[in-house]
Tab-separated table of C-alpha atoms in Angstrom:
chain	number	residue	atom	x	y	z
A	176	MET	CA	16.706	-21.122	-8.913
A	177	SER	CA	20.128	-19.910	-7.464
A	178	THR	CA	20.723	-17.923	-4.155
A	179	ALA	CA	23.754	-15.924	-2.916
A	180	GLU	CA	24.470	-13.864	-0.265
A	181	SER	CA	26.082	-10.126	-0.581
A	182	ARG	CA	27.290	-7.026	1.157
A	183	PRO	CA	26.262	-4.400	-1.157
A	184	GLU	CA	26.464	-0.527	-0.385
A	185	ILE	CA	23.178	0.858	1.323
A	186	ASP	CA	21.394	3.845	-0.841
A	187	PRO	CA	18.188	3.734	0.989
A	188	GLU	CA	15.379	5.706	-1.184
A	189	LEU	CA	13.872	6.919	1.576
A	190	GLU	CA	10.004	7.855	1.258
A	191	ALA	CA	8.772	10.358	3.480
A	192	GLU	CA	7.525	9.425	7.012
A	193	GLU	CA	3.498	9.937	7.212
A	194	GLY	CA	2.511	12.946	9.347
A	195	PRO	CA	-0.327	12.881	11.537
A	196	ASP	CA	-3.880	13.268	10.266
A	197	LEU	CA	-5.417	16.123	9.631
A	198	ILE	CA	-9.217	16.513	10.665
A	199	LEU	CA	-11.521	18.736	9.353
A	200	VAL	CA	-14.419	19.651	11.987
A	201	VAL	CA	-17.362	21.000	10.723
A	202	ASP	CA	-19.940	22.729	13.030
A	203	ASP	CA	-21.480	25.890	14.133
A	204	ASP	CA	-21.902	25.130	17.508
A	205	GLN	CA	-18.720	26.187	18.786
A	206	ASP	CA	-18.595	24.208	22.407
A	207	ILE	CA	-19.272	20.895	20.673
A	208	ALA	CA	-16.753	21.784	17.668
A	209	SER	CA	-13.789	23.220	20.631
A	210	PHE	CA	-14.347	19.889	22.174
A	211	VAL	CA	-13.901	17.364	19.097
A	212	GLU	CA	-10.745	19.645	18.488
A	213	PHE	CA	-9.524	19.139	21.870
A	214	ASN	CA	-9.850	15.711	22.338
A	215	LEU	CA	-8.413	14.983	19.008
A	216	LYS	CA	-5.267	16.819	19.343
A	217	VAL	CA	-4.699	15.236	22.367
A	218	GLN	CA	-4.695	12.028	20.620
A	219	GLY	CA	-2.036	13.373	18.398
A	220	PHE	CA	-4.446	14.339	15.320
A	221	GLU	CA	-4.255	17.969	13.180
A	222	VAL	CA	-7.390	19.893	13.248
A	223	ILE	CA	-8.937	22.611	11.425
A	224	ARG	CA	-12.306	24.405	11.821
A	225	ALA	CA	-15.014	25.641	9.690
A	226	ARG	CA	-18.372	26.748	10.950
A	227	ASP	CA	-20.739	25.807	8.218
A	228	GLY	CA	-20.734	23.862	4.491
A	229	GLN	CA	-19.462	27.083	2.419
A	230	GLU	CA	-16.448	27.484	4.597
A	231	ALA	CA	-15.580	23.992	4.850
A	232	LEU	CA	-15.469	24.147	0.885
A	233	ASP	CA	-13.339	27.175	1.279
A	234	LEU	CA	-11.001	25.477	3.483
A	235	MET	CA	-10.560	22.665	0.785
A	236	GLU	CA	-9.056	25.093	-2.139
A	237	THR	CA	-5.802	25.326	0.733
A	238	HIS	CA	-5.904	22.195	2.804
A	239	ARG	CA	-5.980	18.454	2.121
A	240	PRO	CA	-7.980	16.839	5.504
A	241	ASP	CA	-7.587	13.068	5.912
A	242	LEU	CA	-11.101	13.197	7.092
A	243	ALA	CA	-13.814	15.518	7.740
A	244	ILE	CA	-16.265	15.377	11.200
A	245	VAL	CA	-19.538	17.313	9.770
A	246	ASP	CA	-22.698	18.631	11.862
A	247	TRP	CA	-26.025	17.883	10.296
A	248	MET	CA	-27.648	21.197	11.305
A	249	MET	CA	-25.734	24.307	10.100
A	250	PRO	CA	-26.584	27.819	8.460
A	251	ARG	CA	-26.104	28.606	4.659
A	252	MET	CA	-24.865	24.821	3.836
A	253	ASP	CA	-26.293	21.884	5.769
A	254	GLY	CA	-23.911	18.575	6.210
A	255	VAL	CA	-25.732	16.735	3.539
A	256	GLU	CA	-25.365	19.345	1.015
A	257	LEU	CA	-21.699	19.572	1.949
A	258	ILE	CA	-21.162	15.770	1.664
A	259	ARG	CA	-22.841	15.809	-2.027
A	260	ARG	CA	-20.743	18.879	-2.874
A	261	LEU	CA	-17.825	16.644	-1.425
A	262	ARG	CA	-18.660	13.599	-3.648
A	263	ALA	CA	-19.132	15.508	-6.854
A	264	GLU	CA	-15.492	16.925	-6.899
A	265	PRO	CA	-12.665	14.888	-8.135
A	266	LEU	CA	-10.197	15.712	-5.740
A	267	THR	CA	-12.789	14.778	-2.385
A	268	SER	CA	-14.626	12.148	-3.857
A	269	ALA	CA	-13.197	9.851	-1.818
A	270	LEU	CA	-12.706	11.759	1.692
A	271	PRO	CA	-14.146	9.928	4.415
A	272	VAL	CA	-16.903	11.737	6.413
A	273	ILE	CA	-18.169	10.934	9.807
A	274	MET	CA	-21.619	12.815	10.271
A	275	LEU	CA	-22.171	14.276	13.508
A	276	THR	CA	-26.037	14.635	14.252
A	277	ALA	CA	-28.993	15.002	16.910
A	278	LYS	CA	-30.884	13.001	14.530
A	279	SER	CA	-30.924	9.383	15.639
A	280	MET	CA	-34.013	8.124	13.260
A	281	THR	CA	-33.331	5.505	11.022
A	282	VAL	CA	-34.818	7.452	8.571
A	283	ASP	CA	-32.416	10.304	8.989
A	284	LYS	CA	-29.463	7.966	9.187
A	285	VAL	CA	-30.284	6.696	5.345
A	286	VAL	CA	-30.280	9.974	4.168
A	287	GLY	CA	-27.172	11.059	5.671
A	288	LEU	CA	-25.450	7.705	4.515
A	289	THR	CA	-26.977	8.076	1.006
A	290	ALA	CA	-25.750	11.435	0.758
A	291	GLY	CA	-22.110	10.193	0.945
A	292	ALA	CA	-21.479	9.664	4.794
A	293	ASP	CA	-18.804	6.883	5.870
A	294	ASP	CA	-19.864	7.062	9.623
A	295	TYR	CA	-22.453	8.443	12.341
A	296	LEU	CA	-21.687	10.115	15.471
A	297	VAL	CA	-25.325	10.634	17.337
A	298	LYS	CA	-25.120	13.295	20.050
A	299	PRO	CA	-24.530	13.498	22.877
A	300	PHE	CA	-21.398	11.341	22.370
A	301	ASP	CA	-18.373	10.511	24.751
A	302	ASN	CA	-14.897	11.390	24.127
A	303	ALA	CA	-13.894	7.288	23.733
A	304	GLU	CA	-16.443	6.819	20.766
A	305	LEU	CA	-15.196	9.789	19.119
A	306	ILE	CA	-11.657	8.506	19.107
A	307	ALA	CA	-12.832	5.081	18.323
A	308	ARG	CA	-14.881	6.061	14.960
A	309	VAL	CA	-12.404	8.399	13.598
A	310	SER	CA	-9.586	5.787	14.067
A	311	THR	CA	-11.863	3.039	12.854
A	312	THR	CA	-12.667	5.329	9.187
A	313	LEU	CA	-9.338	6.126	9.010
A	314	ARG	CA	-7.907	2.752	9.343
A	315	ARG	CA	-10.824	1.492	6.601
A	316	HIS	CA	-10.044	4.119	4.228
A	317	LYS	CA	-6.231	3.931	4.021
A	318	ASP	CA	-6.873	-0.055	3.762
A	319	ALA	CA	-9.114	0.458	0.567
A	320	ARG	CA	-7.377	3.184	-0.568
A	321	GLU	CA	-3.580	0.967	-0.320
A	322	VAL	CA	-4.751	-1.988	-2.190
A	323	SER	CA	-3.665	-2.690	-5.605
A	324	PRO	CA	-6.960	-2.710	-7.764
A	325	LEU	CA	-4.819	-5.211	-10.085
A	326	THR	CA	-3.976	-7.815	-7.382
A	327	GLY	CA	-5.984	-6.969	-4.553
A	328	LEU	CA	-2.913	-6.833	-2.524
A	329	PRO	CA	-1.749	-3.924	0.109
A	330	GLY	CA	0.570	-1.524	-1.273
A	331	ASN	CA	3.617	0.666	0.120
A	332	ALA	CA	2.215	2.177	3.075
A	333	ARG	CA	0.402	-0.746	4.730
A	334	VAL	CA	4.647	-2.998	3.560
A	335	ARG	CA	6.254	-0.051	5.947
A	336	ARG	CA	3.690	-0.778	8.696
A	337	GLU	CA	4.496	-4.538	8.521
A	338	ILE	CA	7.810	-3.966	8.892
A	339	SER	CA	7.689	-1.439	11.323
A	340	GLU	CA	5.299	-4.011	13.193
A	341	ARG	CA	8.024	-7.109	13.100
A	342	MET	CA	10.173	-4.379	14.596
A	343	ARG	CA	8.307	-3.850	17.192
A	344	LEU	CA	7.854	-7.179	18.214
A	345	GLY	CA	11.496	-7.833	17.932
A	346	GLY	CA	11.485	-11.039	16.429
A	347	GLU	CA	12.943	-12.561	13.749
A	348	TYR	CA	11.968	-11.711	9.973
A	349	SER	CA	13.103	-11.627	6.672
A	350	VAL	CA	11.772	-9.090	4.015
A	351	GLY	CA	12.116	-9.729	0.025
A	352	TYR	CA	11.936	-7.884	-2.654
A	353	ILE	CA	10.647	-9.156	-5.934
A	354	ASP	CA	10.098	-8.185	-9.758
A	355	ILE	CA	9.927	-9.796	-13.535
A	356	ASP	CA	12.989	-9.701	-15.206
A	357	ARG	CA	12.540	-8.468	-18.850
A	358	PHE	CA	9.007	-7.456	-18.015
A	359	LYS	CA	9.413	-4.184	-20.344
A	360	SER	CA	10.049	-6.640	-23.438
A	361	VAL	CA	6.824	-7.756	-22.571
A	362	ASN	CA	4.980	-4.879	-22.534
A	363	ASP	CA	6.620	-3.906	-25.625
A	364	VAL	CA	5.721	-6.719	-27.544
A	365	TYR	CA	2.467	-7.916	-26.441
A	366	GLY	CA	1.096	-4.524	-24.892
A	367	PHE	CA	0.181	-3.625	-21.465
A	368	ASP	CA	-3.203	-5.875	-20.900
A	369	ARG	CA	-0.696	-8.925	-21.473
A	370	GLY	CA	1.812	-7.153	-18.785
A	371	ASP	CA	-0.806	-7.301	-16.445
A	372	GLU	CA	-1.153	-10.702	-16.928
A	373	PHE	CA	2.324	-11.471	-16.066
A	374	ILE	CA	1.589	-9.472	-12.922
A	375	ILE	CA	-1.380	-11.156	-11.697
A	376	ALA	CA	0.079	-14.411	-12.499
A	377	LEU	CA	3.052	-13.323	-10.158
A	378	ALA	CA	0.626	-12.433	-7.670
A	379	ARG	CA	-1.343	-15.726	-7.626
A	380	SER	CA	2.163	-17.634	-7.566
A	381	LEU	CA	3.136	-15.767	-4.424
A	382	GLN	CA	-0.459	-16.371	-3.064
A	383	ARG	CA	0.003	-19.949	-4.108
A	384	ALA	CA	3.334	-20.631	-2.670
A	385	SER	CA	2.527	-18.771	0.597
A	386	ALA	CA	-0.285	-21.225	1.373
A	387	HIS	CA	1.852	-24.070	1.051
A	388	THR	CA	4.944	-22.859	3.269
A	389	GLY	CA	3.135	-23.194	6.563
A	390	LYS	CA	3.030	-20.975	9.299
A	391	PRO	CA	3.597	-18.134	10.410
A	392	SER	CA	1.217	-16.596	8.015
A	393	ILE	CA	3.430	-14.855	4.969
A	394	PHE	CA	2.375	-11.024	4.441
A	395	LEU	CA	2.240	-10.057	0.852
A	396	GLY	CA	2.346	-6.469	-0.598
A	397	HIS	CA	2.057	-5.231	-4.463
A	398	ILE	CA	4.113	-1.962	-4.359
A	399	GLY	CA	3.414	-1.094	-7.847
A	400	GLY	CA	3.918	-2.206	-11.433
A	401	ASP	CA	5.691	-5.950	-11.493
A	402	ASP	CA	7.070	-5.274	-7.986
A	403	PHE	CA	6.039	-7.044	-5.176
A	404	VAL	CA	7.264	-7.637	-1.191
A	405	PHE	CA	6.693	-10.158	0.855
A	406	ILE	CA	7.609	-10.237	4.870
A	407	CYS	CA	7.944	-13.811	6.189
A	408	ALA	CA	10.353	-15.878	8.814
A	409	PRO	CA	13.915	-16.534	7.698
A	410	ASP	CA	13.241	-20.565	7.527
A	411	GLN	CA	10.401	-19.773	5.067
A	412	VAL	CA	12.313	-17.415	2.595
A	413	LEU	CA	13.810	-20.711	0.423
A	414	PRO	CA	10.890	-22.663	0.354
A	415	LEU	CA	8.521	-19.818	-0.636
A	416	THR	CA	10.998	-18.528	-3.398
A	417	LYS	CA	11.638	-21.811	-4.555
A	418	ARG	CA	7.636	-22.647	-4.987
A	419	THR	CA	7.098	-18.887	-6.328
A	420	VAL	CA	9.476	-19.711	-9.293
A	421	THR	CA	8.396	-22.737	-10.287
A	422	ASP	CA	5.005	-21.927	-10.520
A	423	PHE	CA	5.567	-18.317	-11.937
A	424	GLU	CA	7.822	-19.881	-14.420
A	425	LYS	CA	5.185	-22.324	-15.347
A	426	VAL	CA	2.141	-20.081	-15.556
A	427	ALA	CA	4.657	-17.373	-17.413
A	428	ASP	CA	5.516	-19.472	-20.311
A	429	GLU	CA	1.513	-20.242	-21.106
A	430	LEU	CA	0.903	-16.421	-21.191
A	431	TYR	CA	3.640	-15.986	-24.214
A	432	ASP	CA	2.682	-16.869	-27.672
A	433	GLN	CA	3.246	-20.456	-28.448
A	434	PRO	CA	6.095	-19.627	-31.121
A	435	ASP	CA	7.909	-17.546	-28.541
A	436	ALA	CA	7.595	-20.012	-25.919
A	437	ARG	CA	8.988	-22.654	-28.045
A	438	ARG	CA	11.813	-21.286	-29.076
A	439	GLY	CA	12.621	-19.415	-25.860
A	440	PHE	CA	12.746	-15.666	-26.651
A	441	ILE	CA	10.793	-13.057	-27.902
A	442	GLU	CA	11.939	-10.450	-30.883
A	443	VAL	CA	11.702	-6.837	-29.358
A	444	PRO	CA	11.890	-3.948	-31.881
A	445	ASP	CA	14.414	-1.336	-31.245
A	446	ARG	CA	14.145	2.308	-32.054
A	447	ARG	CA	15.909	1.783	-35.550
A	448	GLY	CA	13.300	-0.896	-35.876
A	449	ASN	CA	16.009	-3.984	-36.020
A	450	LYS	CA	14.749	-6.820	-33.729
A	451	GLN	CA	16.378	-7.769	-30.819
A	452	LYS	CA	16.247	-11.674	-28.955
A	453	ALA	CA	14.655	-11.124	-25.367
A	454	ALA	CA	14.709	-14.209	-23.231
A	455	LEU	CA	11.554	-15.244	-21.621
A	456	VAL	CA	10.859	-13.910	-18.068
A	457	THR	CA	12.630	-14.924	-14.852
A	458	LEU	CA	12.467	-13.533	-11.146
A	459	SER	CA	14.912	-11.377	-9.198
A	460	ILE	CA	14.336	-11.771	-5.646
A	461	GLY	CA	16.376	-9.615	-2.937
A	462	VAL	CA	16.039	-10.267	0.920
A	463	ALA	CA	16.957	-8.321	4.065
A	464	GLN	CA	17.162	-10.467	7.105
A	465	ALA	CA	17.131	-9.426	10.713
A	466	THR	CA	18.045	-12.258	13.050
A	467	ALA	CA	18.900	-13.054	16.631
A	468	ASP	CA	22.742	-13.214	15.924
A	469	GLY	CA	23.004	-11.404	12.841
A	470	ARG	CA	21.563	-7.803	11.547
A	471	ARG	CA	19.005	-5.787	13.352
A	472	PHE	CA	16.774	-3.015	12.055
A	473	ALA	CA	15.479	0.642	13.680
A	474	ASP	CA	13.508	2.386	10.154
A	475	PRO	CA	11.638	0.150	8.069
A	476	ARG	CA	12.366	2.510	4.844
A	477	VAL	CA	16.319	0.694	5.551
A	478	VAL	CA	14.942	-2.816	5.366
A	479	ILE	CA	13.426	-2.074	2.010
A	480	ALA	CA	16.301	-0.286	0.428
A	481	VAL	CA	18.564	-3.366	1.778
A	482	ALA	CA	15.999	-5.812	0.144
A	483	SER	CA	16.129	-3.677	-2.997
A	484	GLU	CA	20.046	-3.344	-3.354
A	485	MET	CA	20.129	-7.157	-2.642
A	486	LYS	CA	17.458	-7.402	-6.019
A	487	LYS	CA	19.922	-6.007	-7.739
A	488	VAL	CA	22.759	-8.302	-7.274
A	489	ALA	CA	20.040	-10.664	-8.226
A	490	LYS	CA	19.252	-9.140	-11.298
A	491	SER	CA	23.397	-9.159	-12.149
A	492	GLN	CA	22.727	-13.188	-12.645
A	493	PRO	CA	21.544	-15.385	-15.048
A	494	GLY	CA	17.907	-17.119	-14.621
A	495	SER	CA	15.892	-16.579	-11.343
A	496	TYR	CA	17.909	-15.830	-8.530
A	497	VAL	CA	17.764	-15.633	-4.926
A	498	ALA	CA	20.174	-13.006	-3.330
A	499	ILE	CA	20.151	-12.936	0.467
A	500	ASP	CA	21.719	-10.058	2.814
A	501	ARG	CA	23.367	-11.832	6.115
A	502	ARG	CA	25.408	-8.565	7.275
A	503	ARG	CA	25.851	-9.184	10.950
A	504	ASN	CA	25.153	-5.052	11.603
A	505	ASP	CA	24.970	-1.639	9.746
A	506	SER	CA	28.443	-1.261	10.279
A	507	GLU	CA	29.844	-4.222	7.895
């Protein structure tokens, strides 16, 4: 594994900032609906209201709320039936729902939870409980939604939040961006199922390397395909990447058909049917760093963009390679 330092041009692939969460409040009691709306807006949420289940379904045609607070007892369509309808529709099947009700008996809660409610608020409730349950349900839903089903690692939004937290704390940190060189050739020759095995192998290699790198704990993220991110202390970068490369290359060799592994390449057909040689996979790793005597960042998207640029530098080098950005400030 080789390493290098570079000063690439930055061309951030900026992602849209997440706006405030939109909460749908469904309740025919306008005093309660107004109370809930006011307190949610004070906390920075956006709110839309419906007076019953049918009106809520109509609103769903033009709005995509992040969470719904649904009263049980309503005219035309009650809360339980509304939740059942939401769960039956693909676009709303995963919408988190908090049931708002005066029913406190266990059997009533079971009915609501069986219908698909994520949580309960029993009237009367106070503002602190309302905000706590809304925030907790949203966070739990977002965390579950952001986890890669293939690797079990968190995705893009969680990565950005983790970088933002490192910025807020003001300490030193490094962000690494990793992908598999010549991964497409694996998919082309062996198919996507085998390609997934290579992705899982990289995730496990990162996890094993992180476990042996010591404290502080290292954050790992899977942002899609064969692209991974790690966030760690600057002095952890080289031990982590060295162990990851060694572990992954060993496991990857075993994922190839043995004749291909022995000769050190696979034959990939081009568009004309001619076979081209593709070397076995390696890793390209780009690293952005924030240090006390070096560079600082004000936007997590810029950190990711710098790490991505450094990954391009790493890809221009043979074999597994780590390229580290060590500019002292944004103007250099």
